Amino acid sequence: MFTGYALSADKLDCLEYLYRDINISSKAELFWKVFAKNLLREYYGALIRPHDVLDIPVCFPVCYIPIFSTAYYWIYGEYNRTWKRYLEAAANYPFLRVIPSVIGGRFAIDGGAVDNIPLYPLLKNIPIVPEPKLDLIIVLHFDAKFDYRSNFKTDIPIVELDTSFCNGFNKRHYDYSREYIDECLASSFEYGKNIGGLLTSGDGSRESLQAAADEIFLREHPERQRNYSMDRLVSILNSLGRAFRNDARCVKKLF
């Protein structure tokens, strides 16, 4: 969600600076900064500013409890002061904040609890934003065994990437040291250039994009099947979230 917002607001340089500035390698220190010092709120304040303009629509899920319902919120255009409250709720993972988010009288937590890879509002083709039909969807996640085909059927080319692939699936979840962040950013930059090269090597038609997406999938699939991550468990548990989703009312706009 941070990356999506930064991309849309043309603030990827700001996000990169924030990641490099964390410089924490100890799990205990990281928990202290996040839980006791409210590091996430500090970073929200640095990234999300009143003068922002989002040139690309951004959608993110929020989970409401105790009924475990799902809502997908679209933000777009000039900054709206309500955004921050919903964005904070969307990253309010249990045990990471002392005070939970409350929206409309209900507790709200990280939308990953119900939909960790939120393709649904894109593939439902709900006319929320003034954009033409999608030509390509690029999905970034951390579940090596995820395959969108098990839940969605679509003719839109989808490039679905486990971003741990470019790092040899070396997941050091609590290491935000400057050295490790530098290493991750460098390897992901090279990986991104390679993926971008494959996608732009054709004539830009839907057929050429689909061919590139298929090539990427076939190239990475064997290695992904040999690796496992805790996000696989989240993806499985998300099936419960889909069962409680009210398709008629779960997609909303905040602009």
Short mmCIF file of N, CA and C in Angstrom, two decimals, residues 53-229:
data_model
loop_
_atom_site.label_atom_id
_atom_site.label_comp_id
_atom_site.label_asym_id
_atom_site.label_seq_id
_atom_site.Cartn_x
_atom_site.Cartn_y
_atom_site.Cartn_z
N VAL A 53 -1.17 14.80 -4.92
CA VAL A 53 -2.14 14.53 -5.99
C VAL A 53 -1.83 13.14 -6.53
N LEU A 54 -2.82 12.27 -6.51
CA LEU A 54 -2.64 10.90 -7.00
C LEU A 54 -3.05 10.84 -8.47
N ASP A 55 -2.07 10.56 -9.33
CA ASP A 55 -2.33 10.49 -10.77
C ASP A 55 -2.80 9.10 -11.20
N ILE A 56 -2.58 8.12 -10.35
CA ILE A 56 -3.01 6.74 -10.62
C ILE A 56 -3.95 6.32 -9.50
N PRO A 57 -5.11 5.76 -9.80
CA PRO A 57 -6.02 5.31 -8.74
C PRO A 57 -5.37 4.25 -7.86
N VAL A 58 -5.59 4.34 -6.56
CA VAL A 58 -5.05 3.38 -5.60
C VAL A 58 -6.22 2.74 -4.86
N CYS A 59 -6.19 1.41 -4.75
CA CYS A 59 -7.24 0.69 -4.04
C CYS A 59 -6.60 -0.18 -2.96
N PHE A 60 -7.23 -0.23 -1.78
CA PHE A 60 -6.68 -1.04 -0.69
C PHE A 60 -7.83 -1.60 0.14
N PRO A 61 -7.64 -2.78 0.75
CA PRO A 61 -8.70 -3.39 1.56
C PRO A 61 -8.56 -3.05 3.04
N VAL A 62 -9.69 -3.02 3.72
CA VAL A 62 -9.75 -2.86 5.17
C VAL A 62 -10.64 -3.98 5.71
N CYS A 63 -10.23 -4.56 6.82
CA CYS A 63 -11.02 -5.63 7.46
C CYS A 63 -11.73 -5.06 8.69
N TYR A 64 -13.04 -5.26 8.77
CA TYR A 64 -13.81 -4.81 9.92
C TYR A 64 -14.15 -6.00 10.80
N ILE A 65 -14.00 -5.83 12.10
CA ILE A 65 -14.31 -6.89 13.06
C ILE A 65 -15.33 -6.34 14.07
N PRO A 66 -16.08 -7.23 14.75
CA PRO A 66 -15.92 -8.68 14.83
C PRO A 66 -16.58 -9.47 13.70
N ILE A 67 -17.33 -8.83 12.78
CA ILE A 67 -18.02 -9.63 11.77
C ILE A 67 -17.12 -10.00 10.59
N PHE A 68 -15.86 -9.52 10.59
CA PHE A 68 -14.86 -9.95 9.62
C PHE A 68 -15.26 -9.60 8.19
N SER A 69 -15.84 -8.42 8.02
CA SER A 69 -16.28 -8.01 6.69
C SER A 69 -15.17 -7.25 5.97
N THR A 70 -15.26 -7.21 4.65
CA THR A 70 -14.24 -6.60 3.81
C THR A 70 -14.77 -5.33 3.15
N ALA A 71 -13.91 -4.31 3.04
CA ALA A 71 -14.22 -3.13 2.24
C ALA A 71 -12.97 -2.76 1.45
N TYR A 72 -13.18 -2.40 0.18
CA TYR A 72 -12.08 -1.95 -0.68
C TYR A 72 -12.29 -0.46 -0.96
N TYR A 73 -11.29 0.35 -0.65
CA TYR A 73 -11.43 1.79 -0.80
C TYR A 73 -10.52 2.30 -1.93
N TRP A 74 -11.11 3.14 -2.79
CA TRP A 74 -10.37 3.77 -3.88
C TRP A 74 -10.03 5.20 -3.48
N ILE A 75 -8.79 5.62 -3.73
CA ILE A 75 -8.40 7.01 -3.57
C ILE A 75 -7.76 7.48 -4.87
N TYR A 76 -7.97 8.77 -5.19
CA TYR A 76 -7.55 9.26 -6.51
C TYR A 76 -7.66 10.77 -6.51
N GLY A 77 -6.79 11.43 -7.29
CA GLY A 77 -6.89 12.88 -7.45
C GLY A 77 -6.28 13.64 -6.28
N GLU A 78 -6.85 14.80 -5.99
CA GLU A 78 -6.31 15.67 -4.95
C GLU A 78 -6.53 15.08 -3.56
N TYR A 79 -5.57 15.33 -2.69
CA TYR A 79 -5.59 14.82 -1.32
C TYR A 79 -6.91 15.12 -0.62
N ASN A 80 -7.41 14.11 0.07
CA ASN A 80 -8.61 14.25 0.90
C ASN A 80 -8.21 13.91 2.33
N ARG A 81 -8.57 14.74 3.28
CA ARG A 81 -8.10 14.55 4.65
C ARG A 81 -8.61 13.26 5.29
N THR A 82 -9.65 12.65 4.72
CA THR A 82 -10.14 11.38 5.28
C THR A 82 -9.24 10.21 4.92
N TRP A 83 -8.40 10.37 3.88
CA TRP A 83 -7.59 9.25 3.41
C TRP A 83 -6.74 8.67 4.52
N LYS A 84 -6.10 9.55 5.29
CA LYS A 84 -5.11 9.09 6.26
C LYS A 84 -5.73 8.12 7.27
N ARG A 85 -6.95 8.42 7.69
CA ARG A 85 -7.61 7.56 8.67
C ARG A 85 -7.82 6.16 8.11
N TYR A 86 -8.24 6.07 6.86
CA TYR A 86 -8.48 4.77 6.24
C TYR A 86 -7.16 4.05 5.92
N LEU A 87 -6.16 4.80 5.47
CA LEU A 87 -4.86 4.20 5.18
C LEU A 87 -4.20 3.67 6.45
N GLU A 88 -4.33 4.40 7.55
CA GLU A 88 -3.78 3.91 8.81
C GLU A 88 -4.49 2.64 9.26
N ALA A 89 -5.81 2.60 9.07
CA ALA A 89 -6.56 1.40 9.42
C ALA A 89 -6.12 0.21 8.58
N ALA A 90 -5.80 0.46 7.30
CA ALA A 90 -5.43 -0.62 6.40
C ALA A 90 -4.08 -1.24 6.74
N ALA A 91 -3.28 -0.56 7.54
CA ALA A 91 -1.99 -1.12 7.98
C ALA A 91 -1.97 -1.35 9.48
N ASN A 92 -3.13 -1.34 10.11
CA ASN A 92 -3.22 -1.52 11.55
C ASN A 92 -3.27 -3.01 11.87
N TYR A 93 -2.10 -3.63 11.75
CA TYR A 93 -2.02 -5.07 12.03
C TYR A 93 -2.07 -5.29 13.53
N PRO A 94 -2.80 -6.30 14.01
CA PRO A 94 -2.86 -6.56 15.45
C PRO A 94 -1.47 -6.65 16.09
N PHE A 95 -1.35 -6.06 17.25
CA PHE A 95 -0.13 -6.04 18.07
C PHE A 95 0.89 -5.01 17.59
N LEU A 96 0.59 -4.26 16.53
CA LEU A 96 1.53 -3.24 16.08
C LEU A 96 1.13 -1.84 16.53
N ARG A 97 -0.07 -1.69 17.04
CA ARG A 97 -0.49 -0.40 17.57
C ARG A 97 -1.25 -0.59 18.86
N VAL A 98 -1.02 0.30 19.83
CA VAL A 98 -1.69 0.20 21.12
C VAL A 98 -3.17 0.50 20.96
N ILE A 99 -3.48 1.56 20.18
CA ILE A 99 -4.86 1.98 20.00
C ILE A 99 -5.36 1.50 18.64
N PRO A 100 -6.40 0.67 18.60
CA PRO A 100 -6.90 0.18 17.31
C PRO A 100 -7.62 1.28 16.54
N SER A 101 -7.74 1.10 15.25
CA SER A 101 -8.50 2.04 14.42
C SER A 101 -9.99 1.76 14.56
N VAL A 102 -10.76 2.83 14.57
CA VAL A 102 -12.23 2.70 14.62
C VAL A 102 -12.80 3.56 13.51
N ILE A 103 -13.57 2.95 12.63
CA ILE A 103 -14.22 3.65 11.52
C ILE A 103 -15.69 3.29 11.52
N GLY A 104 -16.53 4.30 11.57
CA GLY A 104 -17.97 4.06 11.58
C GLY A 104 -18.43 3.22 12.76
N GLY A 105 -17.74 3.36 13.89
CA GLY A 105 -18.12 2.62 15.09
C GLY A 105 -17.66 1.19 15.11
N ARG A 106 -16.84 0.77 14.12
CA ARG A 106 -16.35 -0.61 14.09
C ARG A 106 -14.83 -0.63 14.12
N PHE A 107 -14.27 -1.65 14.74
CA PHE A 107 -12.83 -1.82 14.72
C PHE A 107 -12.38 -2.17 13.30
N ALA A 108 -11.29 -1.55 12.87
CA ALA A 108 -10.77 -1.77 11.51
C ALA A 108 -9.31 -2.15 11.59
N ILE A 109 -8.93 -3.20 10.85
CA ILE A 109 -7.54 -3.66 10.87
C ILE A 109 -7.05 -3.89 9.44
N ASP A 110 -5.79 -4.27 9.35
CA ASP A 110 -5.12 -4.53 8.07
C ASP A 110 -5.99 -5.40 7.16
N GLY A 111 -6.22 -4.91 5.94
CA GLY A 111 -7.05 -5.65 5.01
C GLY A 111 -6.46 -6.97 4.56
N GLY A 112 -5.15 -7.18 4.83
CA GLY A 112 -4.53 -8.46 4.49
C GLY A 112 -5.15 -9.63 5.25
N ALA A 113 -5.85 -9.32 6.34
CA ALA A 113 -6.51 -10.39 7.09
C ALA A 113 -7.62 -11.05 6.27
N VAL A 114 -8.19 -10.31 5.32
CA VAL A 114 -9.27 -10.86 4.50
C VAL A 114 -8.89 -11.01 3.03
N ASP A 115 -7.93 -10.19 2.57
CA ASP A 115 -7.53 -10.28 1.17
C ASP A 115 -6.12 -9.72 1.04
N ASN A 116 -5.15 -10.60 1.16
CA ASN A 116 -3.75 -10.17 1.16
C ASN A 116 -3.25 -9.79 -0.24
N ILE A 117 -3.92 -10.29 -1.27
CA ILE A 117 -3.55 -9.97 -2.66
C ILE A 117 -4.83 -9.49 -3.35
N PRO A 118 -5.19 -8.21 -3.18
CA PRO A 118 -6.53 -7.73 -3.55
C PRO A 118 -6.73 -7.47 -5.04
N LEU A 119 -6.82 -8.54 -5.80
CA LEU A 119 -7.12 -8.44 -7.23
C LEU A 119 -8.60 -8.19 -7.50
N TYR A 120 -9.42 -8.55 -6.54
CA TYR A 120 -10.88 -8.54 -6.73
C TYR A 120 -11.42 -7.24 -7.30
N PRO A 121 -11.13 -6.07 -6.71
CA PRO A 121 -11.76 -4.84 -7.23
C PRO A 121 -11.29 -4.45 -8.63
N LEU A 122 -10.14 -4.96 -9.06
CA LEU A 122 -9.69 -4.70 -10.42
C LEU A 122 -10.41 -5.60 -11.42
N LEU A 123 -10.51 -6.86 -11.09
CA LEU A 123 -11.08 -7.82 -12.03
C LEU A 123 -12.61 -7.78 -12.08
N LYS A 124 -13.25 -7.20 -11.06
CA LYS A 124 -14.70 -7.04 -11.10
C LYS A 124 -15.10 -5.94 -12.07
N ASN A 125 -14.11 -5.12 -12.49
CA ASN A 125 -14.36 -4.05 -13.47
C ASN A 125 -15.48 -3.11 -13.03
N ILE A 126 -15.44 -2.73 -11.75
CA ILE A 126 -16.44 -1.82 -11.20
C ILE A 126 -16.06 -0.40 -11.59
N PRO A 127 -16.96 0.37 -12.22
CA PRO A 127 -16.61 1.70 -12.73
C PRO A 127 -16.47 2.74 -11.63
N ILE A 128 -15.40 2.63 -10.83
CA ILE A 128 -15.17 3.57 -9.73
C ILE A 128 -14.35 4.76 -10.19
N VAL A 129 -13.35 4.50 -11.02
CA VAL A 129 -12.41 5.55 -11.41
C VAL A 129 -12.49 5.82 -12.91
N PRO A 130 -12.21 7.07 -13.32
CA PRO A 130 -12.30 7.43 -14.75
C PRO A 130 -11.10 6.98 -15.54
N GLU A 131 -10.92 5.67 -15.65
CA GLU A 131 -9.76 5.12 -16.36
C GLU A 131 -10.25 4.20 -17.47
N PRO A 132 -9.48 4.07 -18.56
CA PRO A 132 -9.85 3.11 -19.62
C PRO A 132 -9.67 1.68 -19.14
N LYS A 133 -10.12 0.74 -19.92
CA LYS A 133 -10.00 -0.67 -19.59
C LYS A 133 -8.53 -1.04 -19.36
N LEU A 134 -8.30 -1.87 -18.39
CA LEU A 134 -6.93 -2.26 -18.03
C LEU A 134 -6.27 -3.05 -19.16
N ASP A 135 -5.01 -2.77 -19.42
CA ASP A 135 -4.22 -3.52 -20.39
C ASP A 135 -3.35 -4.58 -19.73
N LEU A 136 -2.95 -4.32 -18.49
CA LEU A 136 -2.00 -5.20 -17.81
C LEU A 136 -2.12 -4.98 -16.31
N ILE A 137 -2.03 -6.06 -15.53
CA ILE A 137 -1.98 -5.98 -14.07
C ILE A 137 -0.68 -6.62 -13.61
N ILE A 138 0.07 -5.91 -12.78
CA ILE A 138 1.29 -6.45 -12.18
C ILE A 138 1.03 -6.63 -10.69
N VAL A 139 1.18 -7.85 -10.19
CA VAL A 139 0.90 -8.18 -8.80
C VAL A 139 2.22 -8.49 -8.09
N LEU A 140 2.46 -7.82 -6.97
CA LEU A 140 3.66 -8.06 -6.17
C LEU A 140 3.23 -8.63 -4.82
N HIS A 141 3.82 -9.73 -4.40
CA HIS A 141 3.42 -10.35 -3.14
C HIS A 141 4.56 -11.21 -2.61
N PHE A 142 4.28 -11.97 -1.52
CA PHE A 142 5.31 -12.80 -0.90
C PHE A 142 4.82 -14.23 -0.67
N ASP A 143 3.93 -14.70 -1.53
CA ASP A 143 3.43 -16.07 -1.41
C ASP A 143 3.88 -16.84 -2.65
N ALA A 144 4.93 -17.64 -2.51
CA ALA A 144 5.54 -18.31 -3.66
C ALA A 144 4.57 -19.23 -4.39
N LYS A 145 3.60 -19.78 -3.67
CA LYS A 145 2.69 -20.75 -4.28
C LYS A 145 1.37 -20.12 -4.75
N PHE A 146 1.25 -18.81 -4.65
CA PHE A 146 0.01 -18.15 -5.08
C PHE A 146 -0.15 -18.23 -6.60
N ASP A 147 -1.38 -18.50 -7.03
CA ASP A 147 -1.70 -18.51 -8.45
C ASP A 147 -3.10 -17.92 -8.60
N TYR A 148 -3.19 -16.75 -9.21
CA TYR A 148 -4.47 -16.06 -9.32
C TYR A 148 -5.52 -16.89 -10.05
N ARG A 149 -5.08 -17.83 -10.88
CA ARG A 149 -6.02 -18.63 -11.67
C ARG A 149 -6.94 -19.48 -10.82
N SER A 150 -6.56 -19.75 -9.58
CA SER A 150 -7.41 -20.57 -8.71
C SER A 150 -8.64 -19.80 -8.22
N ASN A 151 -8.60 -18.46 -8.30
CA ASN A 151 -9.72 -17.65 -7.82
C ASN A 151 -10.36 -16.78 -8.90
N PHE A 152 -9.61 -16.48 -9.97
CA PHE A 152 -10.11 -15.53 -10.97
C PHE A 152 -9.93 -16.08 -12.38
N LYS A 153 -10.89 -15.76 -13.22
CA LYS A 153 -10.77 -16.03 -14.65
C LYS A 153 -10.88 -14.68 -15.36
N THR A 154 -9.89 -14.33 -16.15
CA THR A 154 -9.88 -13.02 -16.79
C THR A 154 -9.07 -13.08 -18.08
N ASP A 155 -9.40 -12.18 -19.01
CA ASP A 155 -8.62 -12.08 -20.24
C ASP A 155 -7.59 -10.96 -20.15
N ILE A 156 -7.49 -10.29 -18.99
CA ILE A 156 -6.48 -9.25 -18.79
C ILE A 156 -5.15 -9.92 -18.45
N PRO A 157 -4.07 -9.62 -19.17
CA PRO A 157 -2.77 -10.20 -18.82
C PRO A 157 -2.36 -9.81 -17.39
N ILE A 158 -1.95 -10.80 -16.61
CA ILE A 158 -1.54 -10.56 -15.22
C ILE A 158 -0.12 -11.10 -15.04
N VAL A 159 0.79 -10.22 -14.64
CA VAL A 159 2.15 -10.62 -14.28
C VAL A 159 2.17 -10.71 -12.76
N GLU A 160 2.27 -11.91 -12.24
CA GLU A 160 2.11 -12.16 -10.82
C GLU A 160 3.46 -12.61 -10.26
N LEU A 161 4.06 -11.77 -9.40
CA LEU A 161 5.45 -11.95 -8.97
C LEU A 161 5.57 -12.10 -7.47
N ASP A 162 6.24 -13.16 -7.04
CA ASP A 162 6.70 -13.22 -5.65
C ASP A 162 8.01 -12.45 -5.61
N THR A 163 8.01 -11.30 -4.95
CA THR A 163 9.19 -10.43 -5.00
C THR A 163 10.39 -10.99 -4.23
N SER A 164 10.20 -12.11 -3.53
CA SER A 164 11.35 -12.77 -2.91
C SER A 164 12.19 -13.53 -3.94
N PHE A 165 11.65 -13.73 -5.12
CA PHE A 165 12.35 -14.47 -6.16
C PHE A 165 13.70 -13.82 -6.48
N CYS A 166 13.72 -12.48 -6.57
CA CYS A 166 14.95 -11.79 -6.96
C CYS A 166 15.99 -11.81 -5.84
N ASN A 167 15.60 -12.29 -4.66
CA ASN A 167 16.50 -12.32 -3.52
C ASN A 167 16.79 -13.76 -3.10
N GLY A 168 16.50 -14.71 -3.99
CA GLY A 168 16.73 -16.11 -3.66
C GLY A 168 15.89 -16.60 -2.51
N PHE A 169 14.73 -15.96 -2.28
CA PHE A 169 13.81 -16.32 -1.19
C PHE A 169 14.49 -16.22 0.18
N ASN A 170 15.42 -15.30 0.29
CA ASN A 170 16.10 -15.05 1.56
C ASN A 170 15.32 -14.00 2.32
N LYS A 171 14.38 -14.43 3.14
CA LYS A 171 13.48 -13.50 3.83
C LYS A 171 13.96 -13.24 5.26
N ARG A 172 14.53 -12.09 5.45
CA ARG A 172 14.95 -11.67 6.80
C ARG A 172 13.95 -10.63 7.26
N HIS A 173 12.82 -11.12 7.79
CA HIS A 173 11.65 -10.28 8.03
C HIS A 173 11.91 -9.09 8.94
N TYR A 174 12.81 -9.23 9.89
CA TYR A 174 12.97 -8.18 10.89
C TYR A 174 14.27 -7.40 10.73
N ASP A 175 14.93 -7.60 9.60
CA ASP A 175 16.20 -6.91 9.37
C ASP A 175 15.97 -5.70 8.47
N TYR A 176 16.02 -4.53 9.05
CA TYR A 176 15.91 -3.28 8.28
C TYR A 176 17.20 -2.47 8.39
N SER A 177 18.32 -3.19 8.52
CA SER A 177 19.60 -2.50 8.55
C SER A 177 19.85 -1.84 7.20
N ARG A 178 20.62 -0.77 7.21
CA ARG A 178 20.86 -0.03 5.97
C ARG A 178 21.54 -0.91 4.93
N GLU A 179 22.45 -1.79 5.39
CA GLU A 179 23.16 -2.66 4.45
C GLU A 179 22.21 -3.63 3.76
N TYR A 180 21.29 -4.22 4.54
CA TYR A 180 20.37 -5.19 3.95
C TYR A 180 19.35 -4.51 3.04
N ILE A 181 18.87 -3.34 3.43
CA ILE A 181 17.94 -2.60 2.58
C ILE A 181 18.61 -2.21 1.27
N ASP A 182 19.87 -1.77 1.34
CA ASP A 182 20.61 -1.44 0.12
C ASP A 182 20.71 -2.65 -0.80
N GLU A 183 20.98 -3.81 -0.20
CA GLU A 183 21.10 -5.05 -0.98
C GLU A 183 19.76 -5.41 -1.63
N CYS A 184 18.67 -5.30 -0.87
CA CYS A 184 17.35 -5.63 -1.41
C CYS A 184 16.96 -4.69 -2.55
N LEU A 185 17.20 -3.40 -2.37
CA LEU A 185 16.83 -2.44 -3.39
C LEU A 185 17.64 -2.64 -4.67
N ALA A 186 18.92 -2.96 -4.51
CA ALA A 186 19.77 -3.18 -5.69
C ALA A 186 19.32 -4.40 -6.48
N SER A 187 19.05 -5.51 -5.77
CA SER A 187 18.64 -6.74 -6.47
C SER A 187 17.26 -6.58 -7.09
N SER A 188 16.36 -5.88 -6.40
CA SER A 188 15.02 -5.70 -6.95
C SER A 188 15.02 -4.77 -8.16
N PHE A 189 15.95 -3.80 -8.16
CA PHE A 189 16.06 -2.91 -9.31
C PHE A 189 16.46 -3.70 -10.56
N GLU A 190 17.44 -4.59 -10.42
CA GLU A 190 17.88 -5.40 -11.56
C GLU A 190 16.77 -6.35 -12.00
N TYR A 191 16.08 -6.92 -11.03
CA TYR A 191 14.97 -7.83 -11.34
C TYR A 191 13.87 -7.08 -12.09
N GLY A 192 13.54 -5.88 -11.61
CA GLY A 192 12.51 -5.07 -12.26
C GLY A 192 12.88 -4.71 -13.69
N LYS A 193 14.15 -4.39 -13.92
CA LYS A 193 14.60 -4.08 -15.28
C LYS A 193 14.41 -5.28 -16.20
N ASN A 194 14.70 -6.46 -15.68
CA ASN A 194 14.56 -7.67 -16.47
C ASN A 194 13.10 -7.95 -16.81
N ILE A 195 12.22 -7.83 -15.82
CA ILE A 195 10.79 -8.04 -16.05
C ILE A 195 10.25 -6.99 -17.02
N GLY A 196 10.66 -5.73 -16.82
CA GLY A 196 10.22 -4.66 -17.71
C GLY A 196 10.68 -4.88 -19.14
N GLY A 197 11.90 -5.40 -19.29
CA GLY A 197 12.41 -5.68 -20.63
C GLY A 197 11.58 -6.74 -21.34
N LEU A 198 11.17 -7.77 -20.62
CA LEU A 198 10.35 -8.82 -21.22
C LEU A 198 8.98 -8.27 -21.64
N LEU A 199 8.41 -7.41 -20.79
CA LEU A 199 7.07 -6.89 -21.07
C LEU A 199 7.06 -5.91 -22.24
N THR A 200 8.16 -5.22 -22.45
CA THR A 200 8.20 -4.20 -23.51
C THR A 200 8.87 -4.71 -24.79
N SER A 201 9.23 -5.98 -24.81
CA SER A 201 9.92 -6.52 -25.99
C SER A 201 8.98 -6.77 -27.16
N GLY A 202 7.68 -6.85 -26.89
CA GLY A 202 6.71 -7.10 -27.96
C GLY A 202 6.15 -5.81 -28.54
N ASP A 203 5.01 -5.93 -29.19
CA ASP A 203 4.40 -4.76 -29.85
C ASP A 203 3.41 -4.03 -28.96
N GLY A 204 3.29 -4.43 -27.69
CA GLY A 204 2.39 -3.75 -26.77
C GLY A 204 0.96 -4.22 -26.84
N SER A 205 0.67 -5.18 -27.69
CA SER A 205 -0.70 -5.70 -27.78
C SER A 205 -0.98 -6.59 -26.57
N ARG A 206 -2.27 -6.85 -26.36
CA ARG A 206 -2.65 -7.73 -25.25
C ARG A 206 -2.06 -9.12 -25.44
N GLU A 207 -1.96 -9.58 -26.67
CA GLU A 207 -1.40 -10.90 -26.94
C GLU A 207 0.08 -10.96 -26.57
N SER A 208 0.83 -9.90 -26.91
CA SER A 208 2.26 -9.91 -26.59
C SER A 208 2.49 -9.79 -25.09
N LEU A 209 1.65 -9.01 -24.41
CA LEU A 209 1.76 -8.89 -22.95
C LEU A 209 1.43 -10.22 -22.28
N GLN A 210 0.42 -10.92 -22.80
CA GLN A 210 0.07 -12.21 -22.23
C GLN A 210 1.18 -13.22 -22.46
N ALA A 211 1.81 -13.18 -23.62
CA ALA A 211 2.92 -14.09 -23.91
C ALA A 211 4.08 -13.83 -22.95
N ALA A 212 4.37 -12.55 -22.68
CA ALA A 212 5.45 -12.22 -21.75
C ALA A 212 5.09 -12.67 -20.34
N ALA A 213 3.84 -12.48 -19.93
CA ALA A 213 3.39 -12.91 -18.60
C ALA A 213 3.52 -14.41 -18.46
N ASP A 214 3.15 -15.15 -19.50
CA ASP A 214 3.27 -16.62 -19.47
C ASP A 214 4.73 -17.05 -19.38
N GLU A 215 5.60 -16.36 -20.11
CA GLU A 215 7.02 -16.69 -20.08
C GLU A 215 7.61 -16.47 -18.69
N ILE A 216 7.23 -15.37 -18.06
CA ILE A 216 7.71 -15.07 -16.70
C ILE A 216 7.23 -16.14 -15.73
N PHE A 217 5.95 -16.51 -15.85
CA PHE A 217 5.38 -17.52 -14.96
C PHE A 217 6.11 -18.86 -15.12
N LEU A 218 6.30 -19.31 -16.34
CA LEU A 218 6.94 -20.60 -16.59
C LEU A 218 8.40 -20.59 -16.14
N ARG A 219 9.07 -19.47 -16.26
CA ARG A 219 10.47 -19.37 -15.86
C ARG A 219 10.62 -19.45 -14.35
N GLU A 220 9.69 -18.85 -13.60
CA GLU A 220 9.83 -18.76 -12.15
C GLU A 220 9.10 -19.87 -11.39
N HIS A 221 8.14 -20.50 -12.04
CA HIS A 221 7.27 -21.45 -11.35
C HIS A 221 8.02 -22.59 -10.64
N PRO A 222 8.98 -23.27 -11.28
CA PRO A 222 9.64 -24.39 -10.60
C PRO A 222 10.32 -23.99 -9.29
N GLU A 223 11.04 -22.86 -9.31
CA GLU A 223 11.73 -22.44 -8.09
C GLU A 223 10.73 -21.99 -7.02
N ARG A 224 9.66 -21.34 -7.45
CA ARG A 224 8.66 -20.92 -6.47
C ARG A 224 8.00 -22.11 -5.79
N GLN A 225 7.81 -23.20 -6.53
CA GLN A 225 7.17 -24.38 -5.94
C GLN A 225 8.05 -25.06 -4.91
N ARG A 226 9.35 -24.77 -4.94
CA ARG A 226 10.27 -25.37 -3.97
C ARG A 226 10.39 -24.53 -2.70
N ASN A 227 9.73 -23.39 -2.66
CA ASN A 227 9.85 -22.50 -1.51
C ASN A 227 8.49 -22.28 -0.85
N TYR A 228 8.56 -21.97 0.44
CA TYR A 228 7.34 -21.79 1.22
C TYR A 228 7.50 -20.53 2.06
N SER A 229 6.40 -19.84 2.28
CA SER A 229 6.45 -18.69 3.18
C SER A 229 5.19 -18.65 4.01
#
